Every structure is written in C-alpha cells, then in structure tokens.
Amino acid sequence: MKKIICLITALTLSAGLFGCSAGKTVTDTAPDTSPEATSRAPAGFRAQYIRTDGYNDEVKYPVVTVVNSRAELDSYIEENKDMYYFERRELPDNESTPGFLNACDAYDDAFFENGTLVLVLLEESSGSIRHEVTNTAFSGGEWHISIARDVPEIGTDDMAQWHILIELECAVGENDIFNVVFS
C-alpha cells in the first residue's frame, strides 16, 4: 500500500512540475514608446476574408495595398475589376465568402476619417486553405502583419486568390513598408 501511495504522490508532483513549464515562453522586452511608434500603433484591427479568384501569372503574391480614402478604394476596384471577382454575393452559402463589393460598402468617408484599410492579396494552391490575421504591429519603421494559414489534410485542387481586408484604427503613411508573415 505504501508503494502505491508513493507512486501516486510522485506522479502527481512530476505532472505538476512539468505542467507549469510546458509550452510557455516569457519575453521581457520593453515596448517601443518612441513618439513615432506610439502615434502609429494600431489601437485594434478587424479583418475580413473575401475569395476573389482571378489568376494572373504576372502578379507576385502577397500584394499589400494601403487605402486611405473611399476614392482610393473605388480606384482600386475599377483598376482590378476585370482581373478579380469583385461582384456582390447577396446570400453566400457556407462554402463561399461575402462579395467584395458587399464588404466595401462599410468603407465610407466616415471610416477613413479615423482609419486605414489595408488590402492583402494572396494566392493559394487550394481553395480549402483559410486565413486568420493574428496580429498587426508597427515596429522598427515597418508594419508586420501576421497571418495564420489553416491548411486541411485533404483540400480541393483549385487555385484561389483572396483579398484580406484589414481595418486599422490608425493612420498609415504612404511610404510605410509592410511585411506579411505566415504561420
């Protein structure tokens, strides 16, 4: 009986010790509080994922476009409407996304008074691959957009182009550099 109690106690203690350290990394870095970083740091972001398809072998993906006004957004739509599917989808089923034009309805002049729209255009080897923007950050003079890719074990065999619309609650400069990082 003593052996069983000792074994249970040892297992309980070792599980507690290993459970406390597994999978956690703590970093102790000071945030960038320079005036430039503070004024440009996003207070938050929201992302929409729109499948727009439209293969073009001359485009090098990902493509990042910064939109600072409704007029710029309208110009982007006009310039790219023949290459990508920007039409409306009134009632999308579970397999499709909202239409690009449906999503763009929200971006009026009032939105651009306090926000910026960043378009990230991606191409995937399968239409089954999905995305999630996990972070946006401004540091070292550059924007970093982190996007997690959800790749299923079995996917479709079709190419897919996606527009990820990222709403930032801050200003973005015309010459800002963007890095898109996939995980």
Short mmCIF file of C-alpha atoms in Angstrom, two decimals:
data_model
loop_
_atom_site.label_atom_id
_atom_site.label_comp_id
_atom_site.label_asym_id
_atom_site.label_seq_id
_atom_site.Cartn_x
_atom_site.Cartn_y
_atom_site.Cartn_z
CA MET A 1 0.00 0.00 0.00
CA LYS A 2 2.88 2.38 0.84
CA LYS A 3 4.40 1.77 -2.61
CA ILE A 4 1.14 2.70 -4.35
CA ILE A 5 0.76 5.90 -2.31
CA CYS A 6 4.41 6.85 -3.01
CA LEU A 7 3.93 6.15 -6.73
CA ILE A 8 0.74 8.26 -6.88
CA THR A 9 2.44 11.10 -4.98
CA ALA A 10 5.49 11.00 -7.29
CA LEU A 11 3.33 11.03 -10.41
CA THR A 12 1.24 13.92 -9.10
CA LEU A 13 4.31 16.01 -8.25
CA SER A 14 6.05 15.33 -11.57
CA ALA A 15 2.89 16.16 -13.56
CA GLY A 16 2.60 19.44 -11.69
CA LEU A 17 6.22 20.35 -12.29
CA PHE A 18 6.17 19.54 -16.00
CA GLY A 19 2.77 21.18 -16.50
CA CYS A 20 4.00 24.54 -15.22
CA SER A 21 6.76 24.97 -17.76
CA ALA A 22 5.48 23.25 -20.88
CA GLY A 23 4.75 25.41 -23.88
CA LYS A 24 5.15 28.87 -22.34
CA THR A 25 7.78 31.39 -23.27
CA VAL A 26 8.11 34.64 -21.39
CA THR A 27 9.83 37.57 -23.03
CA ASP A 28 10.81 40.64 -21.12
CA THR A 29 11.22 43.30 -23.78
CA ALA A 30 10.27 46.90 -23.27
CA PRO A 31 7.65 48.26 -25.67
CA ASP A 32 8.69 50.82 -28.24
CA THR A 33 7.40 54.09 -26.76
CA SER A 34 9.00 56.47 -29.24
CA PRO A 35 6.65 59.21 -30.49
CA GLU A 36 6.57 57.64 -33.97
CA ALA A 37 5.66 54.17 -32.68
CA THR A 38 3.08 55.48 -30.23
CA SER A 39 1.30 57.62 -32.80
CA ARG A 40 1.26 54.84 -35.39
CA ALA A 41 0.49 51.86 -33.13
CA PRO A 42 -2.86 50.35 -34.05
CA ALA A 43 -5.47 50.54 -31.33
CA GLY A 44 -7.03 47.49 -32.91
CA PHE A 45 -7.86 45.81 -36.16
CA ARG A 46 -10.64 43.88 -37.82
CA ALA A 47 -10.19 41.56 -40.80
CA GLN A 48 -12.49 40.23 -43.50
CA TYR A 49 -11.61 37.38 -45.84
CA ILE A 50 -13.00 37.55 -49.36
CA ARG A 51 -12.35 34.94 -52.03
CA THR A 52 -11.98 36.88 -55.27
CA ASP A 53 -10.12 34.41 -57.54
CA GLY A 54 -8.73 35.66 -60.86
CA TYR A 55 -5.42 34.04 -61.72
CA ASN A 56 -2.70 36.29 -63.14
CA ASP A 57 0.78 34.81 -63.64
CA GLU A 58 2.42 38.26 -63.62
CA VAL A 59 1.38 39.06 -60.03
CA LYS A 60 3.85 38.24 -57.25
CA TYR A 61 1.87 37.42 -54.11
CA PRO A 62 1.28 38.64 -51.47
CA VAL A 63 0.39 42.15 -52.63
CA VAL A 64 -0.25 44.80 -49.99
CA THR A 65 -2.26 47.91 -50.88
CA VAL A 66 -2.93 50.74 -48.43
CA VAL A 67 -6.21 52.59 -48.91
CA ASN A 68 -6.69 55.96 -47.19
CA SER A 69 -9.96 57.19 -48.76
CA ARG A 70 -13.15 55.99 -50.39
CA ALA A 71 -11.89 57.46 -53.68
CA GLU A 72 -8.73 55.30 -53.45
CA LEU A 73 -10.86 52.22 -52.76
CA ASP A 74 -13.10 52.98 -55.75
CA SER A 75 -10.00 53.42 -57.90
CA TYR A 76 -8.61 50.05 -56.73
CA ILE A 77 -11.90 48.36 -57.60
CA GLU A 78 -12.00 49.98 -61.04
CA GLU A 79 -8.38 49.05 -61.82
CA ASN A 80 -8.78 45.40 -60.76
CA LYS A 81 -12.41 44.54 -61.55
CA ASP A 82 -11.52 42.68 -64.74
CA MET A 83 -8.87 40.57 -63.00
CA TYR A 84 -10.67 39.55 -59.78
CA TYR A 85 -14.23 38.64 -58.91
CA PHE A 86 -15.45 41.77 -57.10
CA GLU A 87 -19.17 41.19 -57.62
CA ARG A 88 -21.80 41.09 -54.90
CA ARG A 89 -22.94 37.89 -53.26
CA GLU A 90 -26.30 38.57 -51.67
CA LEU A 91 -26.75 35.29 -49.80
CA PRO A 92 -23.46 33.39 -49.61
CA ASP A 93 -23.68 29.72 -48.72
CA ASN A 94 -21.38 28.09 -46.19
CA GLU A 95 -18.69 27.46 -48.80
CA SER A 96 -18.40 30.99 -50.14
CA THR A 97 -17.49 34.35 -48.70
CA PRO A 98 -19.32 37.66 -48.85
CA GLY A 99 -18.87 39.55 -52.08
CA PHE A 100 -16.03 42.06 -52.30
CA LEU A 101 -18.42 44.90 -53.09
CA ASN A 102 -20.63 43.89 -50.15
CA ALA A 103 -17.64 44.15 -47.82
CA CYS A 104 -16.57 47.50 -49.30
CA ASP A 105 -19.95 49.09 -48.53
CA ALA A 106 -18.74 49.69 -44.96
CA TYR A 107 -15.83 51.88 -46.04
CA ASP A 108 -17.27 55.33 -46.47
CA ASP A 109 -15.67 58.72 -45.87
CA ALA A 110 -16.53 58.48 -42.15
CA PHE A 111 -14.47 55.26 -41.83
CA PHE A 112 -11.41 56.88 -43.40
CA GLU A 113 -11.53 59.88 -41.01
CA ASN A 114 -10.04 57.68 -38.25
CA GLY A 115 -8.99 54.50 -40.01
CA THR A 116 -6.98 52.92 -42.78
CA LEU A 117 -7.84 49.93 -44.92
CA VAL A 118 -5.03 47.54 -45.81
CA LEU A 119 -5.71 45.04 -48.59
CA VAL A 120 -3.61 41.89 -48.62
CA LEU A 121 -3.99 39.92 -51.84
CA LEU A 122 -2.97 36.25 -51.54
CA GLU A 123 -2.87 33.23 -53.79
CA GLU A 124 -3.26 29.68 -52.51
CA SER A 125 -2.80 26.34 -54.24
CA SER A 126 -6.12 25.15 -52.82
CA GLY A 127 -9.46 26.86 -52.25
CA SER A 128 -9.71 24.92 -48.98
CA ILE A 129 -6.95 26.94 -47.32
CA ARG A 130 -8.30 29.60 -44.96
CA HIS A 131 -6.63 32.51 -43.15
CA GLU A 132 -6.72 34.45 -39.91
CA VAL A 133 -4.92 37.71 -39.26
CA THR A 134 -3.48 37.20 -35.79
CA ASN A 135 -1.58 40.45 -35.30
CA THR A 136 -0.68 43.81 -36.79
CA ALA A 137 2.22 45.77 -35.36
CA PHE A 138 4.38 48.76 -36.23
CA SER A 139 7.98 48.47 -35.08
CA GLY A 140 11.40 49.29 -36.40
CA GLY A 141 9.86 51.57 -39.02
CA GLU A 142 7.85 48.74 -40.60
CA TRP A 143 4.39 47.20 -40.35
CA HIS A 144 4.20 43.49 -39.61
CA ILE A 145 1.04 41.57 -40.46
CA SER A 146 0.87 38.03 -39.09
CA ILE A 147 -1.45 35.65 -40.91
CA ALA A 148 -2.14 32.09 -39.78
CA ARG A 149 -2.92 29.65 -42.59
CA ASP A 150 -5.40 26.85 -41.90
CA VAL A 151 -4.38 24.06 -44.29
CA PRO A 152 -6.64 20.99 -44.14
CA GLU A 153 -5.19 17.50 -44.59
CA ILE A 154 -7.35 17.00 -47.65
CA GLY A 155 -8.13 20.03 -49.78
CA THR A 156 -9.50 20.94 -53.15
CA ASP A 157 -7.26 21.07 -56.20
CA ASP A 158 -8.19 24.59 -57.31
CA MET A 159 -6.14 27.76 -57.19
CA ALA A 160 -7.67 30.55 -55.11
CA GLN A 161 -6.98 34.25 -54.72
CA TRP A 162 -8.06 36.02 -51.57
CA HIS A 163 -8.40 39.65 -50.58
CA ILE A 164 -7.95 40.12 -46.85
CA LEU A 165 -9.35 43.48 -45.80
CA ILE A 166 -7.69 44.71 -42.62
CA GLU A 167 -9.20 47.72 -40.88
CA LEU A 168 -6.65 49.62 -38.81
CA GLU A 169 -7.73 52.22 -36.27
CA CYS A 170 -4.76 54.47 -37.04
CA ALA A 171 -3.01 56.33 -39.82
CA VAL A 172 -0.62 54.60 -42.22
CA GLY A 173 1.96 56.55 -44.17
CA GLU A 174 2.20 56.43 -47.96
CA ASN A 175 5.75 55.12 -47.83
CA ASP A 176 5.34 52.63 -45.00
CA ILE A 177 6.84 49.18 -45.54
CA PHE A 178 4.69 46.11 -44.93
CA ASN A 179 5.90 42.61 -44.12
CA VAL A 180 3.41 39.74 -44.29
CA VAL A 181 4.40 36.77 -42.15
CA PHE A 182 2.63 33.41 -42.47
CA SER A 183 2.37 30.79 -39.78
#
